[in-house]
mmCIF file of C-alpha atoms and ligand atoms in Angstrom:
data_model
loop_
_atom_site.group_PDB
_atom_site.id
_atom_site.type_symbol
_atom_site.label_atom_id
_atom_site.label_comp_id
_atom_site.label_asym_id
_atom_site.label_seq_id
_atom_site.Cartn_x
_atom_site.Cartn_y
_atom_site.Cartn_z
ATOM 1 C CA UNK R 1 -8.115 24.061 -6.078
ATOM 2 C CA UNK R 2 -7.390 20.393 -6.235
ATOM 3 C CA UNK R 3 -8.071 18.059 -3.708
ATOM 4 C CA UNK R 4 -4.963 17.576 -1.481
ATOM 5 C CA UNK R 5 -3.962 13.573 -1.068
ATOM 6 C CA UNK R 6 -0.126 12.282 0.290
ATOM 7 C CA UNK R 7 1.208 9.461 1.212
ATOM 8 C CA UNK R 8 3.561 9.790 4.346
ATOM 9 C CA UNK R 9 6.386 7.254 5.265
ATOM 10 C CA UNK R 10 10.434 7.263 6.423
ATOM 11 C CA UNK R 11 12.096 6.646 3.823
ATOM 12 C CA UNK R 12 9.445 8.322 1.305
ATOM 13 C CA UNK R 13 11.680 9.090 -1.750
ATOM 14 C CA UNK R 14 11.382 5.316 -3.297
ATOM 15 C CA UNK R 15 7.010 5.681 -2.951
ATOM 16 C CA UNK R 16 5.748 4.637 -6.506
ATOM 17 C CA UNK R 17 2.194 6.070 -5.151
ATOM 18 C CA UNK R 18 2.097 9.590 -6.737
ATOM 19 C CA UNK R 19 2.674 7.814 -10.095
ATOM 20 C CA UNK R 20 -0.112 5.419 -8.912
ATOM 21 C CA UNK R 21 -2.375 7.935 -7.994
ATOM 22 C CA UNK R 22 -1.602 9.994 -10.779
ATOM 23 C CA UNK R 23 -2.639 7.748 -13.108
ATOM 24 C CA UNK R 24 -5.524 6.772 -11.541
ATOM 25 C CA UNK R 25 -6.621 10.477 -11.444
ATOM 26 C CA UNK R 26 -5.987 10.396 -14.946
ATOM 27 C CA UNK R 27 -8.049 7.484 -15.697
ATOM 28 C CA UNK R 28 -10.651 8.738 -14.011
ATOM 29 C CA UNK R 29 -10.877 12.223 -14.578
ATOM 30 C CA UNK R 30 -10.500 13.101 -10.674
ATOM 31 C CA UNK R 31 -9.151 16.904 -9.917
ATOM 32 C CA UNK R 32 -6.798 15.930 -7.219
ATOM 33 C CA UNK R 33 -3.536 16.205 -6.009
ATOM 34 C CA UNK R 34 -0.984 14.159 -4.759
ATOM 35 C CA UNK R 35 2.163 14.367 -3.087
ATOM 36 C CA UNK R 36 5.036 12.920 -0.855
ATOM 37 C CA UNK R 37 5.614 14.120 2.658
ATOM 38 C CA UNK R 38 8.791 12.730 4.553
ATOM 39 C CA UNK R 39 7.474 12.230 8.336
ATOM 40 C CA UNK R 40 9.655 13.079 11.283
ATOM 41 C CA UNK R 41 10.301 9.751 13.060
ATOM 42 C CA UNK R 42 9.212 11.896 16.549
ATOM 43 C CA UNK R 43 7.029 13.654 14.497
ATOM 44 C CA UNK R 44 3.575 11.658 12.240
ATOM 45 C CA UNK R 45 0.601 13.437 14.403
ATOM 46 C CA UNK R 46 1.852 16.394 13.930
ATOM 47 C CA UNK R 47 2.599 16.209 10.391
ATOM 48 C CA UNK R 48 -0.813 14.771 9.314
ATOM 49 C CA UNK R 49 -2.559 17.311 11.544
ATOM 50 C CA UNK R 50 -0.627 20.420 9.772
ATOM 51 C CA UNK R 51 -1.879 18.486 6.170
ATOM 52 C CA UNK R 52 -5.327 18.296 7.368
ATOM 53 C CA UNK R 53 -5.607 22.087 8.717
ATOM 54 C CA UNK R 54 -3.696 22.957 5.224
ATOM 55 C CA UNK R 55 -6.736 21.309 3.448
ATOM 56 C CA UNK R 56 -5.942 17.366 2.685
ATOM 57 C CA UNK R 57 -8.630 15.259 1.954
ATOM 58 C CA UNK R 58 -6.574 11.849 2.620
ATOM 59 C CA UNK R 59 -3.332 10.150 2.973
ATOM 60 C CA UNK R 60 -1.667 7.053 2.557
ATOM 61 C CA UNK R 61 0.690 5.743 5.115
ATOM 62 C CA UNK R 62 3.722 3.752 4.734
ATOM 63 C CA UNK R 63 6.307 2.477 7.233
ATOM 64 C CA UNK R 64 6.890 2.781 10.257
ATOM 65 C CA UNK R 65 3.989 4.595 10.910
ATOM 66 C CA UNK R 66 1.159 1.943 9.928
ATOM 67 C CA UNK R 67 0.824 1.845 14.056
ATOM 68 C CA UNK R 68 0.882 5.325 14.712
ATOM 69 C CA UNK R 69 -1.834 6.171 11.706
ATOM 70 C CA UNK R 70 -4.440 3.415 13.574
ATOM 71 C CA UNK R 71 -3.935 5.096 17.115
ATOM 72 C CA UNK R 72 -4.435 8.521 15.018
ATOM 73 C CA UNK R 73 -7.824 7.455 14.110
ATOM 74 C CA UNK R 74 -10.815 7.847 16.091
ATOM 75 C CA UNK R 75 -13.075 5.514 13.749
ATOM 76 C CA UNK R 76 -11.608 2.583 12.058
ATOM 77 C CA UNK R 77 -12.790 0.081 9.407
ATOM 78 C CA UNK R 78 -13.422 -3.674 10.351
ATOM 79 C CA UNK R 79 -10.678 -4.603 8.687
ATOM 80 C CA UNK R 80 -8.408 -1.902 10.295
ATOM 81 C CA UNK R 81 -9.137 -3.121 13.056
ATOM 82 C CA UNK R 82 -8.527 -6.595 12.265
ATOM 83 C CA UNK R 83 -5.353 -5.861 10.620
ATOM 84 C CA UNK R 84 -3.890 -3.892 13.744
ATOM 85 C CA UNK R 85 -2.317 -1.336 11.507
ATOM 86 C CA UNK R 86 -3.945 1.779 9.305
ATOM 87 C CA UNK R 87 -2.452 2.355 5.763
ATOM 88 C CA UNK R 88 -5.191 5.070 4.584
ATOM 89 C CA UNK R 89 -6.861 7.937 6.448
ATOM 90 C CA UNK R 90 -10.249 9.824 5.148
ATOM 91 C CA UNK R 91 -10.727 13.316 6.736
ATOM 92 C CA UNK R 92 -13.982 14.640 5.675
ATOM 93 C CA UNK R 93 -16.064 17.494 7.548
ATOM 94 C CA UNK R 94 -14.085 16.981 10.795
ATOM 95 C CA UNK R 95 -13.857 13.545 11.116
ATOM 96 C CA UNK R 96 -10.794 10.727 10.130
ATOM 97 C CA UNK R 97 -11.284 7.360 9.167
ATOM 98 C CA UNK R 98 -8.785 4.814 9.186
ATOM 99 C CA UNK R 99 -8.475 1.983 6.713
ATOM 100 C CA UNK R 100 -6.339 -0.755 6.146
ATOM 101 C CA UNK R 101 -6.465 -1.900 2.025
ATOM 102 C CA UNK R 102 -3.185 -3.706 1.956
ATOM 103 C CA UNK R 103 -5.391 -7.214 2.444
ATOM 104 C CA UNK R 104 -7.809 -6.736 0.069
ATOM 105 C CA UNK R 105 -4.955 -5.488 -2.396
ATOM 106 C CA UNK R 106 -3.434 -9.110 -1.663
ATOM 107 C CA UNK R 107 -6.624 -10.639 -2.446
ATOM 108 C CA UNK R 108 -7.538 -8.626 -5.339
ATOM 109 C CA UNK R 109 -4.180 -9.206 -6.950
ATOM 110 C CA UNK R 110 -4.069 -12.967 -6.536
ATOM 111 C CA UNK R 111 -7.975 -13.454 -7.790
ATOM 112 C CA UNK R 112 -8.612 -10.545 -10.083
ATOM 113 C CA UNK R 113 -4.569 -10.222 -11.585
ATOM 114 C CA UNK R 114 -3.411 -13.294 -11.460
ATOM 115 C CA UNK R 115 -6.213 -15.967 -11.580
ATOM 116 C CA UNK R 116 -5.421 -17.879 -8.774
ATOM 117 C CA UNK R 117 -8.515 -19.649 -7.014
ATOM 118 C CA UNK R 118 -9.165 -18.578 -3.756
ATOM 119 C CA UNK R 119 -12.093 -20.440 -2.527
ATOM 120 C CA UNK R 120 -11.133 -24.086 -1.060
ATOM 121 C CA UNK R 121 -7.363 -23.680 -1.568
ATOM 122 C CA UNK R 122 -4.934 -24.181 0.719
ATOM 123 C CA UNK R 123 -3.179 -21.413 1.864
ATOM 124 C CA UNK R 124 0.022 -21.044 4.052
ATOM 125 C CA UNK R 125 1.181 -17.774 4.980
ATOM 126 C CA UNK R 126 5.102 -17.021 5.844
ATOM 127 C CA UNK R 127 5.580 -14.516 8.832
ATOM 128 C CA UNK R 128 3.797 -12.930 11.783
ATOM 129 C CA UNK R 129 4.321 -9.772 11.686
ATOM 130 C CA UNK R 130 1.993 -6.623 10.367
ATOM 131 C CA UNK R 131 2.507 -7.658 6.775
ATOM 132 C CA UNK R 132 0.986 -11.139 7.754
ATOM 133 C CA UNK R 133 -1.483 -9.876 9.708
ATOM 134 C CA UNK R 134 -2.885 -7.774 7.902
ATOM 135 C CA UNK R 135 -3.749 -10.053 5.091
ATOM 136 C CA UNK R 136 -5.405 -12.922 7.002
ATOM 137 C CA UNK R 137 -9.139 -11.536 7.168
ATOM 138 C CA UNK R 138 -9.264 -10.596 3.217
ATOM 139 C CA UNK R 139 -7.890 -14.057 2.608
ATOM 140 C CA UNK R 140 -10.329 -15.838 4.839
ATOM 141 C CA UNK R 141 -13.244 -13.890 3.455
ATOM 142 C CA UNK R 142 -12.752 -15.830 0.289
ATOM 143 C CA UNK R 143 -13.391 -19.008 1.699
ATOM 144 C CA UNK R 144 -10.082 -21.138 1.845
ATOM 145 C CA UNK R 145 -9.849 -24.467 3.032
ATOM 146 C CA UNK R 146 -7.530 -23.239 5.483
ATOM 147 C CA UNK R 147 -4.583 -20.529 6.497
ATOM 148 C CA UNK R 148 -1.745 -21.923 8.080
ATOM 149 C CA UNK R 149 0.320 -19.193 9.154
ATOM 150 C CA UNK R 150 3.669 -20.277 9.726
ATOM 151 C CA UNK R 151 6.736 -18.825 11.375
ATOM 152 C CA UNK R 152 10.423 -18.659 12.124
ATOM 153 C CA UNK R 153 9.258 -18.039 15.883
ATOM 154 C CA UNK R 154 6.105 -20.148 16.692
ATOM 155 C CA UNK R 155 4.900 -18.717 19.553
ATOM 156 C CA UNK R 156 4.409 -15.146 17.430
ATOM 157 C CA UNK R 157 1.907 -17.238 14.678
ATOM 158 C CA UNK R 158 0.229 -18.818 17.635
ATOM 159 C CA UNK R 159 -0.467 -15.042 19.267
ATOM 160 C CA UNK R 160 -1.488 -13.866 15.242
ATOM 161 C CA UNK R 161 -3.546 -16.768 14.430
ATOM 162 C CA UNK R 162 -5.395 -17.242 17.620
ATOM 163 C CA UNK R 163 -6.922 -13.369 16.541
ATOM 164 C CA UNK R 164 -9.017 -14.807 13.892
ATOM 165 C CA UNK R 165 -10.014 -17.753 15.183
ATOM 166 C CA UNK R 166 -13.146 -16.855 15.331
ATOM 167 C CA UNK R 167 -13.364 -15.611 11.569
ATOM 168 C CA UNK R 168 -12.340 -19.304 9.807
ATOM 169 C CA UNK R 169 -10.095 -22.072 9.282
ATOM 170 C CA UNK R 170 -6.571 -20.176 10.707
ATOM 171 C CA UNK R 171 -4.130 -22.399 12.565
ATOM 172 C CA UNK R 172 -0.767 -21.752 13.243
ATOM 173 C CA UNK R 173 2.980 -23.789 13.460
ATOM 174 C CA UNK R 174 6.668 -23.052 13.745
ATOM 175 C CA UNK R 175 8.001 -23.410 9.404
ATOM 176 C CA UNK R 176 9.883 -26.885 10.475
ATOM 177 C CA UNK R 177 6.133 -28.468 11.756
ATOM 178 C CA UNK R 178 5.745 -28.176 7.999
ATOM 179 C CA UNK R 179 7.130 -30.864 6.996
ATOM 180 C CA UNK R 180 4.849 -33.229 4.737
ATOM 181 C CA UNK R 181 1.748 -30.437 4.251
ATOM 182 C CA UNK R 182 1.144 -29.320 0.844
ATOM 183 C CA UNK R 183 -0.096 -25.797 0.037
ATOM 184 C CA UNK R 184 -1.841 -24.646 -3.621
ATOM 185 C CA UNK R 185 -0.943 -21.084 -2.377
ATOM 186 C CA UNK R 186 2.332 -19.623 -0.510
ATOM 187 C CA UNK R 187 2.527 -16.215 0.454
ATOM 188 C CA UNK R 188 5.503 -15.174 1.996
ATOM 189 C CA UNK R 189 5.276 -12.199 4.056
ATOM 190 C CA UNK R 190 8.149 -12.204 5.707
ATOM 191 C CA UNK R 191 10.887 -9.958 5.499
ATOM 192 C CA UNK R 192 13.464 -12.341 4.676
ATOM 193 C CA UNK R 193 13.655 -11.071 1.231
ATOM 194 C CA UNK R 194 15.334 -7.613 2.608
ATOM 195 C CA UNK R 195 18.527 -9.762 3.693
ATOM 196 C CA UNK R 196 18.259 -11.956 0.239
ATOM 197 C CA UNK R 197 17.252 -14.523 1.972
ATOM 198 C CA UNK R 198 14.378 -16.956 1.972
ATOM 199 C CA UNK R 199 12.371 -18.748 4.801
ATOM 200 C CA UNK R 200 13.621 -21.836 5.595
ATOM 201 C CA UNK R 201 11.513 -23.771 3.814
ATOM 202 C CA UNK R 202 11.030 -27.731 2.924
ATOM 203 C CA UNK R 203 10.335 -27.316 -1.039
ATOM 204 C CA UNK R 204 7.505 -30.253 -0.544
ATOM 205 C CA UNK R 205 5.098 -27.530 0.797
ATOM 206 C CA UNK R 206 4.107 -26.390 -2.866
ATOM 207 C CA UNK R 207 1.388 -28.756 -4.276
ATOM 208 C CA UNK R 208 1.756 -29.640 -7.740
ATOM 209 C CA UNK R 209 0.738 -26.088 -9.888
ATOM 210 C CA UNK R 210 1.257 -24.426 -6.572
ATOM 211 C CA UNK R 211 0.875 -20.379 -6.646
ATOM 212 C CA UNK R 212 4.105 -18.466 -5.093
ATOM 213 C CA UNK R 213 3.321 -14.469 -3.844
ATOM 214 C CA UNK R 214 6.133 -12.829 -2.384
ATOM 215 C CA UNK R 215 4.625 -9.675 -0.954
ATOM 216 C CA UNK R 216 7.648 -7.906 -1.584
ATOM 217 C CA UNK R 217 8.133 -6.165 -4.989
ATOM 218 C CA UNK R 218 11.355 -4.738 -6.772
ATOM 219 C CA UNK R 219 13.527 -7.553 -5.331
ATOM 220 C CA UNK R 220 13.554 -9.168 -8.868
ATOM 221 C CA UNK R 221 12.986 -13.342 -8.633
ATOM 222 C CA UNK R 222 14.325 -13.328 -4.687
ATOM 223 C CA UNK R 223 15.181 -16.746 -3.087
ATOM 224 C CA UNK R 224 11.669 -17.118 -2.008
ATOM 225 C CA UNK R 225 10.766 -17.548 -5.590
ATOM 226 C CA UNK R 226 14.145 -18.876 -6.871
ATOM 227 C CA UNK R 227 12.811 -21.984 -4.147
ATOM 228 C CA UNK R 228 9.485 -21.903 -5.630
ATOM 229 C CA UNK R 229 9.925 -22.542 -9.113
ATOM 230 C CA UNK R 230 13.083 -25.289 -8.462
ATOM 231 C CA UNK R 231 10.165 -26.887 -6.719
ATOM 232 C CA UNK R 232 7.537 -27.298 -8.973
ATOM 233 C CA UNK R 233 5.101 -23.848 -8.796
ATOM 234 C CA UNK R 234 2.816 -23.352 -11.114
ATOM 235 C CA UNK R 235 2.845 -19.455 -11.138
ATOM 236 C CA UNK R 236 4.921 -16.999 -9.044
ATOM 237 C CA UNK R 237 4.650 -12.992 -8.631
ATOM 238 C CA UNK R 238 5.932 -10.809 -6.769
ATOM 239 C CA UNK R 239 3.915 -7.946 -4.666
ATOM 240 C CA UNK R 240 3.742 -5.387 -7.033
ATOM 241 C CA UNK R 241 0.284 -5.925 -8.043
ATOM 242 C CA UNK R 242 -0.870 -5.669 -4.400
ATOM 243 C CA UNK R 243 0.963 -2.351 -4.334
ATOM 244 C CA UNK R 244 -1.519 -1.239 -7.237
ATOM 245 C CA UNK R 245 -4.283 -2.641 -5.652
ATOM 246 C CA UNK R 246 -4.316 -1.453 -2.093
ATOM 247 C CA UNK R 247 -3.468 1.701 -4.030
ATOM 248 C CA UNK R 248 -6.835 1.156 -6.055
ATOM 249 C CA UNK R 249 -8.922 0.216 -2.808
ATOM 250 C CA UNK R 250 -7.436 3.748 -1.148
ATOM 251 C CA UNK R 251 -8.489 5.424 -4.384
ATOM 252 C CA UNK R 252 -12.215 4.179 -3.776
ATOM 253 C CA UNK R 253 -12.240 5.085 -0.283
ATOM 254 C CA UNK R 254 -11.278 8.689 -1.023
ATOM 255 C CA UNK R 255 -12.827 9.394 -4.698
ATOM 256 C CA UNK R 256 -15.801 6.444 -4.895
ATOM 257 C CA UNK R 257 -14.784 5.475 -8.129
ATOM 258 C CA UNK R 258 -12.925 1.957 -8.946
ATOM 259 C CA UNK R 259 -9.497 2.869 -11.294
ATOM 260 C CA UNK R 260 -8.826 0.357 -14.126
ATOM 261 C CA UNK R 261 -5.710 -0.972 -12.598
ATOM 262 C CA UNK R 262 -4.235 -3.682 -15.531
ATOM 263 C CA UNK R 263 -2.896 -0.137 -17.575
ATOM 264 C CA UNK R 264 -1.090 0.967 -14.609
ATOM 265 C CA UNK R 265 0.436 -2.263 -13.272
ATOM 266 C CA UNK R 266 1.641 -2.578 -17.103
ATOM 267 C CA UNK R 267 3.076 0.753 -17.084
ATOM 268 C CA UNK R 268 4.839 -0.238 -13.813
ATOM 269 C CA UNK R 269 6.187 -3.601 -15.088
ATOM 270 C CA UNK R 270 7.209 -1.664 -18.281
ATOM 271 C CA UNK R 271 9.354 0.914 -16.373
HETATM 272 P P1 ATR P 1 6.449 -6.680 8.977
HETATM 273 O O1 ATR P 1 5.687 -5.664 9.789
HETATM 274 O O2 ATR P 1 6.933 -6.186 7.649
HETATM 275 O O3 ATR P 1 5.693 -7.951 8.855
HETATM 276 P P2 ATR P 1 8.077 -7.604 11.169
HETATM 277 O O4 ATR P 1 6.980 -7.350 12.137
HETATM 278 O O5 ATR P 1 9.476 -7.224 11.523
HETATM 279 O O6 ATR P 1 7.821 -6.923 9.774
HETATM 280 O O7 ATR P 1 8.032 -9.172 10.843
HETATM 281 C C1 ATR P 1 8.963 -9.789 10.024
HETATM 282 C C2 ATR P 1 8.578 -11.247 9.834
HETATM 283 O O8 ATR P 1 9.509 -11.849 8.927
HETATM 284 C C3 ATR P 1 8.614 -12.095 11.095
HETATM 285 O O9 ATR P 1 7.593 -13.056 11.011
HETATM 286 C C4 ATR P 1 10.004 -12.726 11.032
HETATM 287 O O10 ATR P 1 10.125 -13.944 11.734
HETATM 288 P P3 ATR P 1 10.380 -13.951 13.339
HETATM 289 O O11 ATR P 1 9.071 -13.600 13.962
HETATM 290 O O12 ATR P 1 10.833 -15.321 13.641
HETATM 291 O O13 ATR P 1 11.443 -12.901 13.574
HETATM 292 C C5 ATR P 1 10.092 -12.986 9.561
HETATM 293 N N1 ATR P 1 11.465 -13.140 9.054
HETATM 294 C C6 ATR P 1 12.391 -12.179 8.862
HETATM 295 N N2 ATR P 1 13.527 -12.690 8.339
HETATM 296 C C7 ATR P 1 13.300 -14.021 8.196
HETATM 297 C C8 ATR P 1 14.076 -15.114 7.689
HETATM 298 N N3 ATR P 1 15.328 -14.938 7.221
HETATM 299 N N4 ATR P 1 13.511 -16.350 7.679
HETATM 300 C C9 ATR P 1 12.259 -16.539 8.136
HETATM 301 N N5 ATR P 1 11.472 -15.552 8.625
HETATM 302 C C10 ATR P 1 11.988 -14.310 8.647
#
């Protein structure tokens, strides 16, 4: 029998993961397996504990249950731990690992994808909740000038930056103490984009060539990047390659082999 994977979320129906995964099996020649599950709200342990005794090797987690997944696991990765939230679980022999790729699927995606120079660049990064914080330890790790995290409410990228500050340049500010700073990356990750809406946002904070992520993907050019390019970006995307990424970093958790992820990002951008 194939091995079992899943990814489990509420709402689950709009996952682009089994066509991920499936391709990557495909690549790769893996024998494996992989499905949606719909979690009950009042309901994750005991859904992922009925897929484990039924035989699955690993799962994916989407929201809300990025929270519950890191309390589920008994052993955690570094950067689960730094990212305060598990998006992959490993059950082998017994035992469940939790992961957290969603930073390193950031990173990947901006270096590997898109060609943007991490090392010595400014970053700033929109938001303070899990989707920022989950991304500042892969970012620091390539050795940026600095992260500024910056946010609608200060006080909440004060409490998120002051977690890292022993891991690199991270410093925090409300977005209007932004005035006059210039950034050669933005990364919004806030959630602004699910109202249409962008962060409030002097346009001066994009250097000249400036890089503009939007972690959010399927939104088409959203007034995040709509801002970005009236203001003089060099290169915008949105956060579909990190989708394929963290999908990618799962895949090497679970399977130890690396998928070729350009053919299936273009197969995603073609559909
Ligand atoms: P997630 O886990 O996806 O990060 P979250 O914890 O609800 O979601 O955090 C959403 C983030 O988007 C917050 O940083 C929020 O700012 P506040 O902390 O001030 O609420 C930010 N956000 C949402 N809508 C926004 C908007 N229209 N403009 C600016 N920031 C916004």
């Amino acid at each position: 029998m194939s091995d079992r994977y899943a990814v489990i979320g509420n709402p689950i129906a709009h996952s682009k993961s089994p066509e991920i995964h499936a391709a990557f099996a495909r690549q790769t020649g893996q024998d494996m397996s992989y499905e949606r599950i719909l979690g009950p709200l009042d309901g994750f342990a005991a859904t992922v504990d009925a897929f484990r005794a039924g035989g699955g090797r690993g799962m994916n987690v989407t929201l809300p249950f990025k929270l519950q997944a890191f309390a589920y696991s008994p052993r955690r990765t570094p950067r689960a731990e730094a990212a305060g939230a598990v998006n992959t679980l490993r059950f082998d022999d017994g035992s469940i690992l939790g992961d957290n790729t969603d930073g390193a699927g950031l990173a990947n995606d901006l270096t590997r994808n898109l060609g943007v120079h991490l090392a010595g660049a400014r970053i700033l990064l929109l938001g303070a909740g899990g989707a920022a914080q989950g991304v500042i330890l892969p970012l620091l790790e390539h050795k940026p000038a600095c992260v500024v995290v910056a946010n609608r409410t200060p006080e909440k990228a004060v409490s998120i930056a002051s977690m890292f500050r022993n891991c690199g340049p991270v410093s925090a500010c409300g977005l209007a103490d932004l005035r006059g700073q210039r950034y050669d990356v933005v990364v919004n990750a806030t959630s602004a984009a699910i109202g249409g809406a962008a962060p409030d946002l002097c346009p001066d904070v994009f250097a000249d060539g400036a890089f503009a992520y939007e972690m959010m993907y399927g939104k088409g050019e959203t007034a995040f990047l709509s801002l970005a390019r009236d203001a003089g970006a060099g290169g915008w995307a949105d956060g579909l390659g990190m989708l394929v990424e963290q999908a990618a970093e799962s895949f090497l958790l679970w399977r130890g082999v690396r998928p070729d992820t350009g053919p299936v990002l273009a197969m995603l951008r073609g559909a």
